[in-house]
Coordinates of C-alpha atoms in Angstrom, one line a residue:
Chain A
M30 CA -4.6 -23.6 24.0
N31 CA -3.0 -26.8 25.2
N32 CA -0.9 -27.4 28.4
W33 CA 2.4 -27.1 26.6
T34 CA 1.4 -23.7 25.2
K35 CA 0.5 -22.6 28.7
I36 CA 3.8 -23.8 30.2
F37 CA 5.6 -22.1 27.4
I38 CA 3.9 -18.8 28.0
G39 CA 4.7 -19.1 31.7
L40 CA 8.4 -19.7 31.1
A41 CA 8.6 -17.0 28.5
A42 CA 7.0 -14.6 31.1
I43 CA 9.7 -15.5 33.7
L44 CA 12.4 -15.0 31.1
Y45 CA 10.8 -11.7 30.2
V46 CA 11.1 -10.5 33.9
F47 CA 14.9 -11.3 33.7
H48 CA 15.2 -9.0 30.7
N49 CA 14.8 -6.0 33.1
D50 CA 18.3 -6.1 34.6
W51 CA 18.3 -3.1 36.8
W52 CA 21.2 -4.5 38.7
F53 CA 23.6 -3.9 35.8
W54 CA 22.2 -0.5 34.8
N55 CA 25.1 1.7 35.8
D56 CA 27.8 -1.0 36.0
P57 CA 30.6 -0.2 33.5
R58 CA 32.7 -3.3 34.2
L59 CA 33.9 -5.4 31.3
V60 CA 33.2 -9.1 31.3
L61 CA 34.6 -11.2 28.4
G62 CA 35.7 -8.0 26.9
L63 CA 32.2 -6.6 26.7
P64 CA 30.3 -4.2 29.0
V65 CA 28.6 -6.4 31.6
G66 CA 25.1 -5.2 30.6
L67 CA 25.7 -6.0 27.0
C68 CA 27.2 -9.4 27.9
Y69 CA 24.1 -10.2 30.0
H70 CA 21.8 -9.4 27.1
L71 CA 23.9 -11.4 24.7
L72 CA 23.5 -14.4 27.0
F73 CA 19.8 -13.5 27.2
C74 CA 19.5 -14.1 23.4
F75 CA 20.9 -17.6 23.8
A76 CA 18.6 -18.3 26.8
A77 CA 15.7 -17.3 24.6
A78 CA 16.9 -19.7 21.8
T79 CA 17.2 -22.5 24.4
L80 CA 13.7 -22.0 25.7
L81 CA 12.3 -22.0 22.2
L82 CA 14.3 -25.2 21.4
L83 CA 12.9 -26.9 24.4
F84 CA 9.3 -25.9 23.6
V85 CA 9.6 -26.9 20.0
R86 CA 10.9 -30.4 21.0
F87 CA 8.3 -31.0 23.8
E88 CA 5.5 -29.7 21.7
R89 CA 6.5 -31.9 18.8
R90 CA 6.5 -34.9 21.1
S91 CA 3.1 -34.1 22.6
R92 CA 1.7 -33.5 19.2
S93 CA 2.9 -36.8 17.9
D94 CA 1.5 -38.5 21.0
S95 CA -1.9 -37.0 20.5
D96 CA -1.8 -37.9 16.8
T97 CA -1.3 -41.6 17.6
T98 CA -3.9 -41.8 20.3
Chain B
M12 CA 35.8 -0.2 -7.9
T13 CA 33.4 0.3 -5.0
L14 CA 30.6 1.4 -7.3
A15 CA 31.2 -1.4 -9.7
I16 CA 30.9 -4.0 -6.9
L17 CA 27.7 -2.4 -5.6
L18 CA 26.2 -2.4 -9.1
F19 CA 27.3 -6.0 -9.7
Y20 CA 25.6 -6.9 -6.4
L21 CA 22.3 -5.2 -7.4
L22 CA 22.5 -7.1 -10.7
L23 CA 23.0 -10.4 -8.9
V24 CA 19.9 -9.8 -6.7
L25 CA 18.0 -9.0 -9.9
I26 CA 19.1 -12.3 -11.5
I27 CA 18.2 -14.4 -8.4
G28 CA 14.8 -12.7 -8.0
S29 CA 14.0 -13.1 -11.6
F30 CA 15.3 -16.6 -11.9
S31 CA 12.5 -17.8 -9.6
H32 CA 10.1 -16.8 -12.4
R33 CA 11.1 -20.1 -14.1
L34 CA 9.1 -21.9 -11.4
F35 CA 6.1 -19.5 -11.8
K36 CA 2.9 -21.4 -12.2
G37 CA 0.8 -18.5 -13.5
T38 CA -1.7 -18.6 -10.6
G39 CA -2.6 -15.8 -8.1
E40 CA -1.7 -18.1 -5.2
D41 CA 1.7 -18.8 -6.7
Y42 CA 2.5 -15.1 -7.3
F43 CA 1.3 -14.0 -3.9
L44 CA 2.2 -17.0 -1.7
A45 CA 4.6 -19.2 -3.8
T46 CA 1.8 -21.9 -3.6
R47 CA 2.6 -22.4 0.1
T48 CA 5.8 -24.3 -0.6
I49 CA 8.5 -22.4 1.4
G50 CA 10.6 -24.7 3.6
P51 CA 12.2 -24.0 7.0
F52 CA 15.5 -22.5 5.9
V53 CA 14.1 -20.1 3.3
L54 CA 11.3 -19.3 5.8
L55 CA 13.9 -18.4 8.5
M56 CA 15.9 -16.3 6.1
S57 CA 13.0 -14.5 4.5
L58 CA 11.3 -13.9 7.9
F59 CA 14.5 -12.6 9.4
G60 CA 15.5 -10.6 6.3
T61 CA 12.1 -9.1 6.1
H62 CA 12.1 -8.2 9.8
M63 CA 15.6 -6.7 9.9
T64 CA 15.9 -3.6 7.9
A65 CA 17.8 -0.4 7.7
F66 CA 16.4 0.1 11.2
S67 CA 18.5 -2.7 12.6
L68 CA 21.8 -1.9 10.8
L69 CA 21.9 1.8 10.1
G70 CA 19.3 2.9 12.8
A71 CA 20.8 0.8 15.6
S72 CA 24.3 1.9 15.0
G73 CA 23.1 5.5 14.7
E74 CA 21.2 5.2 18.0
A75 CA 24.1 3.4 19.7
Y76 CA 26.4 6.3 18.6
H77 CA 24.2 8.6 20.7
S78 CA 23.0 6.3 23.5
G79 CA 25.6 3.5 23.8
V80 CA 25.4 -0.2 24.3
G81 CA 21.9 0.0 25.9
V82 CA 20.4 0.0 22.5
F83 CA 21.1 -3.8 22.4
S84 CA 18.9 -4.4 25.4
L85 CA 16.2 -2.1 24.1
M86 CA 15.6 -3.7 20.7
A87 CA 17.8 -6.8 20.2
S88 CA 17.4 -9.0 23.2
S89 CA 13.8 -8.1 23.7
S90 CA 13.1 -9.0 20.1
A91 CA 15.1 -12.2 20.6
L92 CA 12.5 -13.4 23.0
V93 CA 9.3 -11.7 22.0
T94 CA 9.4 -12.0 18.2
P95 CA 10.0 -15.8 17.8
F96 CA 7.5 -16.3 20.7
V97 CA 4.9 -14.3 18.8
I98 CA 5.7 -16.1 15.5
Y99 CA 5.4 -19.6 17.1
L100 CA 2.3 -18.7 19.0
L101 CA 0.4 -17.3 16.0
G102 CA 2.2 -18.4 12.8
P103 CA 1.4 -22.2 12.7
R104 CA -2.2 -21.5 13.7
L105 CA -2.8 -18.9 11.1
W106 CA -0.9 -20.9 8.5
E107 CA -3.4 -23.8 9.2
L108 CA -6.4 -21.6 8.8
G109 CA -4.9 -19.9 5.8
K110 CA -4.4 -23.2 4.0
R111 CA -7.8 -24.5 4.9
H112 CA -9.7 -21.4 3.9
G113 CA -7.5 -20.1 1.1
Y114 CA -6.4 -16.8 2.7
V115 CA -3.8 -14.7 0.9
T116 CA -3.8 -11.7 3.2
Q117 CA -4.3 -11.1 6.9
I118 CA -7.3 -8.9 6.2
Q119 CA -9.1 -11.8 4.5
Y120 CA -8.7 -13.7 7.8
F121 CA -9.8 -11.0 10.1
R122 CA -12.8 -10.1 7.8
D123 CA -13.9 -13.7 7.7
R124 CA -13.2 -14.3 11.4
W125 CA -15.6 -11.6 12.5
N126 CA -17.7 -11.7 9.4
S127 CA -17.4 -8.0 8.8
D128 CA -16.3 -5.8 5.8
A129 CA -16.0 -2.9 8.1
V130 CA -13.2 -4.6 10.1
G131 CA -11.5 -5.3 6.8
I132 CA -11.6 -1.7 5.7
L133 CA -10.5 -0.3 9.0
L134 CA -7.6 -2.7 9.2
F135 CA -6.6 -1.9 5.6
V136 CA -6.3 1.8 6.3
A137 CA -4.5 1.2 9.6
L138 CA -2.0 -1.3 8.1
V139 CA -1.2 0.6 5.0
G140 CA -0.9 3.9 6.9
L141 CA 1.5 2.3 9.4
L142 CA 3.6 0.6 6.7
L143 CA 4.3 3.9 4.9
P144 CA 6.9 5.1 7.5
Y145 CA 8.4 1.6 7.5
L146 CA 8.7 1.7 3.7
L147 CA 10.3 5.1 3.9
I148 CA 13.0 3.6 6.2
G149 CA 14.0 1.3 3.4
V150 CA 14.2 3.8 0.6
K151 CA 16.0 6.4 2.8
G152 CA 18.4 3.7 4.1
G153 CA 19.3 2.7 0.6
G154 CA 19.9 6.3 -0.4
V155 CA 22.1 7.0 2.7
T156 CA 24.1 3.8 2.1
L157 CA 24.9 4.4 -1.6
A158 CA 25.6 8.1 -1.0
G159 CA 28.0 7.3 1.9
I160 CA 29.8 4.4 0.2
S161 CA 30.3 6.3 -3.1
S162 CA 31.4 9.5 -1.1
G163 CA 28.6 11.4 -2.6
Q164 CA 29.1 10.4 -6.2
I165 CA 25.7 8.8 -6.0
P166 CA 23.4 11.4 -4.3
E167 CA 20.8 10.1 -1.8
W168 CA 18.0 10.7 -4.2
A169 CA 19.7 8.6 -6.9
G170 CA 20.5 5.8 -4.4
G171 CA 16.9 5.6 -3.3
L172 CA 15.8 5.5 -6.9
L173 CA 18.2 2.7 -7.8
V174 CA 17.1 0.6 -4.8
C175 CA 13.4 1.1 -5.7
S176 CA 14.1 0.2 -9.3
V177 CA 15.8 -3.1 -8.4
V178 CA 13.1 -4.1 -5.9
L179 CA 10.5 -3.2 -8.4
V180 CA 11.8 -5.5 -11.1
Y181 CA 12.2 -8.7 -9.0
V182 CA 9.1 -8.2 -7.0
T183 CA 6.8 -7.6 -10.0
Y184 CA 8.5 -10.4 -12.0
G185 CA 9.1 -13.0 -9.3
G186 CA 6.3 -12.4 -6.8
L187 CA 6.6 -14.0 -3.3
R188 CA 8.9 -16.8 -4.5
G189 CA 11.3 -14.2 -6.1
T190 CA 11.1 -12.1 -2.9
A191 CA 11.8 -15.1 -0.6
W192 CA 14.8 -16.3 -2.7
A193 CA 16.2 -12.8 -3.0
N194 CA 15.7 -12.4 0.8
T195 CA 17.5 -15.6 1.6
F196 CA 20.5 -14.6 -0.5
Q197 CA 20.4 -11.0 0.9
T198 CA 20.0 -12.2 4.5
L199 CA 23.0 -14.5 4.2
V200 CA 24.9 -11.6 2.6
F201 CA 24.2 -9.0 5.3
M202 CA 24.7 -11.4 8.2
S203 CA 28.1 -12.7 6.9
L204 CA 29.3 -9.4 5.6
G205 CA 28.2 -7.6 8.8
V206 CA 30.5 -9.9 10.8
V207 CA 33.3 -9.5 8.3
A208 CA 33.0 -5.7 8.3
F209 CA 33.1 -5.7 12.1
I210 CA 36.2 -7.8 12.3
L211 CA 38.0 -5.7 9.6
I212 CA 37.1 -2.4 11.2
V213 CA 38.1 -3.6 14.7
R214 CA 41.4 -4.8 13.3
S215 CA 42.0 -1.5 11.6
L216 CA 41.2 0.3 14.9
G217 CA 44.0 -1.7 16.6
G218 CA 42.1 -4.7 18.0
F219 CA 38.9 -5.2 20.1
S220 CA 40.4 -4.9 23.6
Q221 CA 42.3 -1.7 22.7
T222 CA 39.3 -0.1 21.1
M223 CA 37.2 -1.0 24.1
E224 CA 39.8 0.5 26.4
R225 CA 39.6 3.7 24.3
V226 CA 35.8 3.8 24.9
V227 CA 36.4 3.3 28.6
E228 CA 38.7 6.3 28.7
Q229 CA 36.9 8.6 26.3
R230 CA 33.2 7.7 26.4
P231 CA 32.5 5.6 29.5
D232 CA 28.9 7.0 29.4
L233 CA 28.3 4.8 26.3
L234 CA 29.0 1.6 28.2
V235 CA 26.1 1.9 30.6
R236 CA 22.5 2.9 30.1
G237 CA 22.6 5.5 32.9
E238 CA 20.3 8.5 32.5
R239 CA 19.9 8.1 28.8
I240 CA 17.8 4.9 29.0
Q241 CA 15.5 4.8 32.0
P242 CA 14.3 1.5 33.4
L243 CA 10.7 2.3 32.5
F244 CA 11.8 3.3 29.0
Q245 CA 13.4 -0.2 28.5
L246 CA 10.4 -1.9 30.1
S247 CA 7.9 -0.3 27.7
Y248 CA 10.3 -0.7 24.8
T249 CA 10.0 -4.5 25.1
L250 CA 6.4 -4.1 23.9
I251 CA 7.6 -2.9 20.5
P252 CA 8.5 -6.3 19.2
L253 CA 4.8 -7.4 19.6
S254 CA 4.5 -5.6 16.3
A255 CA 5.7 -8.8 14.6
G256 CA 2.2 -10.2 15.2
M257 CA 0.6 -7.7 13.0
F258 CA 3.1 -7.0 10.2
P259 CA 1.4 -7.7 6.9
H260 CA 4.7 -8.7 5.3
L261 CA 5.5 -11.3 8.0
F262 CA 2.0 -12.6 7.9
M263 CA 2.3 -13.2 4.2
H264 CA 5.5 -15.2 4.7
W265 CA 3.8 -17.3 7.4
L266 CA 1.1 -18.2 4.9
S267 CA 3.8 -19.2 2.4
A268 CA 5.2 -22.0 4.7
R269 CA 5.2 -25.6 3.5
S270 CA 3.8 -27.0 6.7
R271 CA 3.3 -26.3 10.4
K272 CA 6.7 -28.0 11.0
A273 CA 8.4 -25.4 8.8
F274 CA 8.1 -22.9 11.7
R275 CA 10.2 -24.9 14.2
I276 CA 13.7 -24.1 12.9
P277 CA 13.0 -20.4 12.2
V278 CA 11.9 -19.7 15.8
V279 CA 14.8 -21.5 17.4
F280 CA 17.4 -19.8 15.3
Y281 CA 15.7 -16.4 15.3
P282 CA 17.3 -15.1 18.6
I283 CA 20.8 -16.2 17.5
C284 CA 20.4 -14.4 14.2
I285 CA 19.3 -11.3 16.0
A286 CA 22.5 -11.4 18.2
V287 CA 24.7 -12.0 15.1
V288 CA 23.3 -8.9 13.4
W289 CA 22.8 -6.5 16.3
L290 CA 25.9 -6.9 18.3
P291 CA 28.3 -5.7 15.5
S292 CA 25.8 -2.9 14.6
V293 CA 25.6 -1.6 18.2
L294 CA 29.4 -1.8 18.8
M295 CA 30.1 -0.2 15.4
G296 CA 28.0 2.8 16.6
V297 CA 29.8 3.1 19.9
F298 CA 33.3 2.7 18.2
G299 CA 32.2 5.2 15.6
S300 CA 31.6 7.9 18.3
L301 CA 35.4 7.8 18.9
E302 CA 36.3 8.1 15.2
F303 CA 33.6 10.6 14.0
P304 CA 32.6 12.6 17.1
G305 CA 30.0 15.4 16.8
L306 CA 27.4 13.9 14.5
E307 CA 24.0 15.4 15.3
G308 CA 20.6 13.6 15.3
P309 CA 19.9 11.6 12.1
E310 CA 23.4 12.4 10.8
A311 CA 24.5 9.4 13.0
N312 CA 22.6 7.0 10.7
S313 CA 25.5 7.1 8.4
I314 CA 28.0 6.1 11.0
M315 CA 28.3 2.5 9.9
V316 CA 28.9 3.5 6.3
R317 CA 31.5 6.1 7.4
M318 CA 33.3 3.4 9.4
I319 CA 33.3 1.0 6.5
S320 CA 34.6 3.6 4.1
A321 CA 37.3 4.7 6.5
H322 CA 38.5 1.3 7.7
A323 CA 37.8 -1.4 5.1
P324 CA 40.0 -2.0 2.1
E325 CA 38.5 -0.4 -1.1
I326 CA 37.6 -3.8 -2.7
L327 CA 35.7 -4.8 0.5
T328 CA 34.0 -1.5 0.9
G329 CA 31.8 -2.2 -2.0
L330 CA 31.0 -5.7 -0.7
L331 CA 30.3 -4.4 2.8
G332 CA 28.1 -1.6 1.4
A333 CA 26.3 -4.4 -0.5
G334 CA 25.6 -6.1 2.8
V335 CA 23.9 -2.9 4.1
L336 CA 21.9 -2.6 0.9
A337 CA 20.9 -6.3 1.3
A338 CA 19.3 -5.6 4.7
V339 CA 17.5 -2.6 3.2
M340 CA 16.1 -4.3 0.2
S341 CA 15.2 -7.6 1.9
S342 CA 12.6 -5.7 3.9
L343 CA 11.5 -3.3 1.3
D344 CA 10.5 -6.0 -1.2
S345 CA 8.2 -7.9 1.2
Q346 CA 6.6 -4.8 2.4
V347 CA 5.9 -3.5 -1.1
L348 CA 4.5 -6.9 -2.2
S349 CA 2.3 -7.2 0.9
V350 CA 0.8 -3.7 0.3
G351 CA 0.2 -4.6 -3.4
T352 CA -1.4 -7.9 -2.4
M353 CA -3.7 -6.2 0.1
F354 CA -4.8 -3.6 -2.5
T355 CA -5.5 -6.3 -5.0
Q356 CA -7.2 -8.9 -2.8
D357 CA -8.9 -6.8 -0.1
I358 CA -10.0 -3.7 -2.0
V359 CA -10.2 -4.3 -5.8
K360 CA -11.0 -8.0 -5.9
H361 CA -13.3 -8.0 -2.8
F362 CA -15.3 -4.9 -3.4
G363 CA -14.9 -4.2 -7.2
F364 CA -15.1 -7.7 -8.6
H365 CA -16.7 -9.6 -5.7
D366 CA -14.1 -12.4 -5.9
R367 CA -14.7 -13.0 -9.6
M368 CA -11.4 -11.6 -10.9
S369 CA -9.3 -13.9 -13.1
E370 CA -6.0 -15.2 -11.9
R371 CA -4.1 -13.3 -14.6
G372 CA -6.0 -10.1 -13.7
Q373 CA -5.1 -10.4 -10.1
I374 CA -1.4 -10.9 -10.9
W375 CA -1.2 -7.9 -13.2
L376 CA -3.1 -5.7 -10.8
G377 CA -0.8 -6.8 -8.0
R378 CA 2.2 -5.7 -10.1
L379 CA 0.6 -2.4 -11.0
F380 CA 0.1 -1.6 -7.3
V381 CA 3.7 -2.5 -6.5
V382 CA 4.8 0.1 -9.1
L383 CA 2.4 2.8 -7.8
I384 CA 3.4 2.2 -4.1
L385 CA 7.1 2.3 -4.9
I386 CA 6.7 5.6 -6.8
A387 CA 4.7 7.1 -4.0
V388 CA 7.2 6.0 -1.3
Y389 CA 10.1 7.2 -3.3
L390 CA 8.6 10.7 -3.7
L391 CA 7.8 10.8 0.0
S392 CA 11.4 9.9 0.8
L393 CA 12.6 13.0 -1.0
V394 CA 10.7 15.3 1.3
S395 CA 11.0 13.4 4.6
D396 CA 13.9 14.3 6.9
H397 CA 13.0 12.1 9.9
S398 CA 15.6 9.9 11.6
I399 CA 15.4 6.2 10.5
F400 CA 15.3 5.1 14.1
R401 CA 12.4 7.4 15.0
L402 CA 10.4 6.6 11.9
G403 CA 10.8 2.9 12.7
I404 CA 9.6 3.4 16.3
W405 CA 6.4 5.1 15.3
S406 CA 5.6 2.4 12.8
F407 CA 6.3 -0.4 15.2
T408 CA 4.3 1.4 17.9
G409 CA 1.2 1.3 15.8
F410 CA 1.6 -2.4 14.8
A411 CA 2.4 -3.4 18.4
A412 CA -0.7 -1.6 19.7
L413 CA -2.8 -3.6 17.2
F414 CA -1.5 -6.9 18.7
P415 CA -4.7 -7.5 20.8
V416 CA -6.6 -7.7 17.6
V417 CA -4.8 -10.8 16.3
V418 CA -4.6 -12.4 19.8
A419 CA -8.3 -12.0 20.3
A420 CA -9.0 -13.4 16.8
V421 CA -6.9 -16.5 17.3
F422 CA -7.5 -17.3 21.0
W423 CA -10.6 -15.5 22.3
R424 CA -13.9 -17.0 21.0
R425 CA -16.0 -14.4 22.7
S426 CA -14.4 -11.5 20.8
T427 CA -16.7 -9.7 18.4
K428 CA -16.4 -7.4 15.4
Y429 CA -17.4 -4.5 17.5
G430 CA -14.5 -5.2 19.9
A431 CA -12.1 -5.4 17.0
M432 CA -13.4 -2.2 15.5
A433 CA -13.2 -0.4 18.9
S434 CA -9.6 -1.6 19.3
I435 CA -8.5 -0.5 15.8
L436 CA -10.2 2.9 16.2
A437 CA -8.7 3.4 19.6
V438 CA -5.2 2.7 18.3
A439 CA -5.7 5.0 15.3
L440 CA -6.9 7.9 17.6
C441 CA -4.2 7.4 20.3
W442 CA -1.4 6.8 17.8
S443 CA -2.3 10.0 15.8
Y444 CA -2.4 12.0 19.1
F445 CA 1.0 10.9 20.2
F446 CA 2.6 11.1 16.7
F447 CA 1.5 14.7 16.1
N448 CA 2.3 15.8 19.7
Y449 CA 5.4 13.9 20.6
E450 CA 7.3 13.5 17.3
G451 CA 10.6 15.3 17.6
Q452 CA 10.7 15.2 21.4
N453 CA 12.1 12.4 23.5
Q454 CA 8.9 10.4 22.7
T455 CA 8.1 9.4 26.3
I456 CA 4.9 10.3 28.2
G457 CA 5.6 13.3 30.5
D458 CA 9.3 12.5 30.6
T459 CA 8.6 9.5 32.8
G460 CA 10.4 7.2 30.4
L461 CA 7.2 5.4 29.5
L462 CA 6.7 5.1 25.7
P463 CA 3.4 5.8 24.1
V464 CA 3.2 2.2 23.0
A465 CA 2.4 1.0 26.6
L466 CA -0.6 3.4 26.9
I467 CA -1.9 2.8 23.4
L468 CA -1.6 -1.0 23.9
A469 CA -3.5 -0.8 27.2
V470 CA -6.3 1.3 25.5
S471 CA -6.4 -1.2 22.7
I472 CA -6.8 -4.2 25.0
L473 CA -9.5 -2.4 27.0
A474 CA -11.4 -1.4 23.9
M475 CA -11.3 -5.0 22.6
I476 CA -12.5 -6.5 25.9
L477 CA -15.3 -3.9 26.5
G478 CA -16.4 -3.7 22.9
S479 CA -16.7 -7.5 22.8
L480 CA -18.4 -8.0 26.1
I481 CA -21.1 -5.4 25.7
T482 CA -22.1 -6.7 22.3
R483 CA -23.8 -9.9 21.3
A484 CA -21.7 -13.1 21.4
P485 CA -20.6 -14.5 18.0
D486 CA -22.5 -17.3 16.3
Q487 CA -21.2 -20.7 17.6
E488 CA -21.5 -22.4 14.2
H489 CA -19.4 -19.7 12.6
L490 CA -16.7 -20.0 15.3
L491 CA -16.2 -23.7 14.5
K492 CA -14.5 -22.6 11.3
F493 CA -11.7 -20.8 13.2
F494 CA -11.1 -23.1 16.1
P495 CA -10.1 -26.4 14.5
E496 CA -9.6 -28.2 17.9
E497 CA -13.2 -27.5 18.9
E498 CA -14.4 -28.6 15.5
R499 CA -12.4 -31.9 15.8
N500 CA -13.9 -32.6 19.2
K501 CA -17.4 -31.9 17.9
K502 CA -16.8 -34.3 15.0
K503 CA -15.4 -36.9 17.4
E504 CA -18.5 -36.6 19.5
E505 CA -20.6 -37.1 16.4
G506 CA -18.5 -40.1 15.4
L507 CA -17.3 -38.5 12.2
P508 CA -13.8 -38.9 10.8
K509 CA -11.3 -36.1 11.8

């Protein structure tokens, strides 16, 4: 397991903690037309996509570096 | 009109699946893995289409009907992080090993990794046993959809039979390439038509804001998780998507990739695809509770179909119903093919013919097993009256609890076959206990909100660690085959080319 994989696992673990949004549990407010809890989890999906994009890019760069050395 | 469109759609899927046969090379590897040529886009569509099933469309809207928008946080957003994470952590590594050593099924890998036939047999029984309820979801989902869309003109039994027949033809004829092509088409269909259906239905209800205001007035309980979904329930639910690491049908698609790079696009777009499919499904279930109140238990699985029938123009009803069918069939096909492949490769070929079976023989046997499995599942679907959502959860629970097996195989050099066997047996025993004692109830341990998956997973991890540490360490020479980086370093030290 290389360093990028370890960093990736660490960041994914942090994001995982934020999945448990107890603070919006009983909050019925509407934000952007959606219940706030649903809106939060919709944004969570995009945050996950961003994390994966960053990892894929950095891992590709580190892989091509190690291939050339 | 509606029926004609549905039948035309089924015919189109048949043609696409069968058209792939023109590229068929006549080899076992081509039938089972499309000669490992699948590129990033088709890989994304086939992985996503295979993963999303009647569970995510019919089951999610049915569950949202009862429990509200919290269903999205339970399954969708947790899957958006965990599933692509699992795919990227395991997929490229297993693809590399599969290509190097010629694996067609995951059991071949595990058997070879721990040099044990017993591990292979135990896994075979566990995986096929857990896939059965998952297959039932597809057949039942197809029946529910066709019965609902046709207002009962096609009874559920006939709908299930029709779906099985179409899948049977293109899977047996097109193999994995046919399945991947049909999946790509069907995933595009159910994603786009899902969004179209949602927009049309919301418009017919009077607009999004107005409909949401009605929910605020009439069913505010559906806008929060409240007492229905406890925090511990959601926390343990996030373990369910770990199942992606052990699904035989996803594993088979991983092996079919063209290269390591082919995994990059699928993992980045996976969370977005999940949001696109689940958001309309969940909201449709919540809005459906206003339009069709009083549905009990599994009856709510038909809420999406009811909403489509009630609010979409007749011409579009057939198209939108086709979208639901697409989600159902795009999973059923890969699952059936993976079970057929495992029977052929891991039982008949490995034990009966000791790897001497001809390519042609393997293909025909694979086809025969696909036929037998579909018949068995169809007959089972006629007598099963379980909720699609609950059936799915039990299946996913078992696969998620087996996750330590694949993690240990890929990352833990010290793991042994005894650890793997202990883990699989522990999962089988615990899963059976919970399934037979908790099915039909609220499925949490002692009403704490903790799902059985958390406990079974913990036992599975413990069994793997203890079973491995108290038995003899594996042979270092054998390990080099499975840890390419170590092998490369060793060759480097010896001054050999990489």
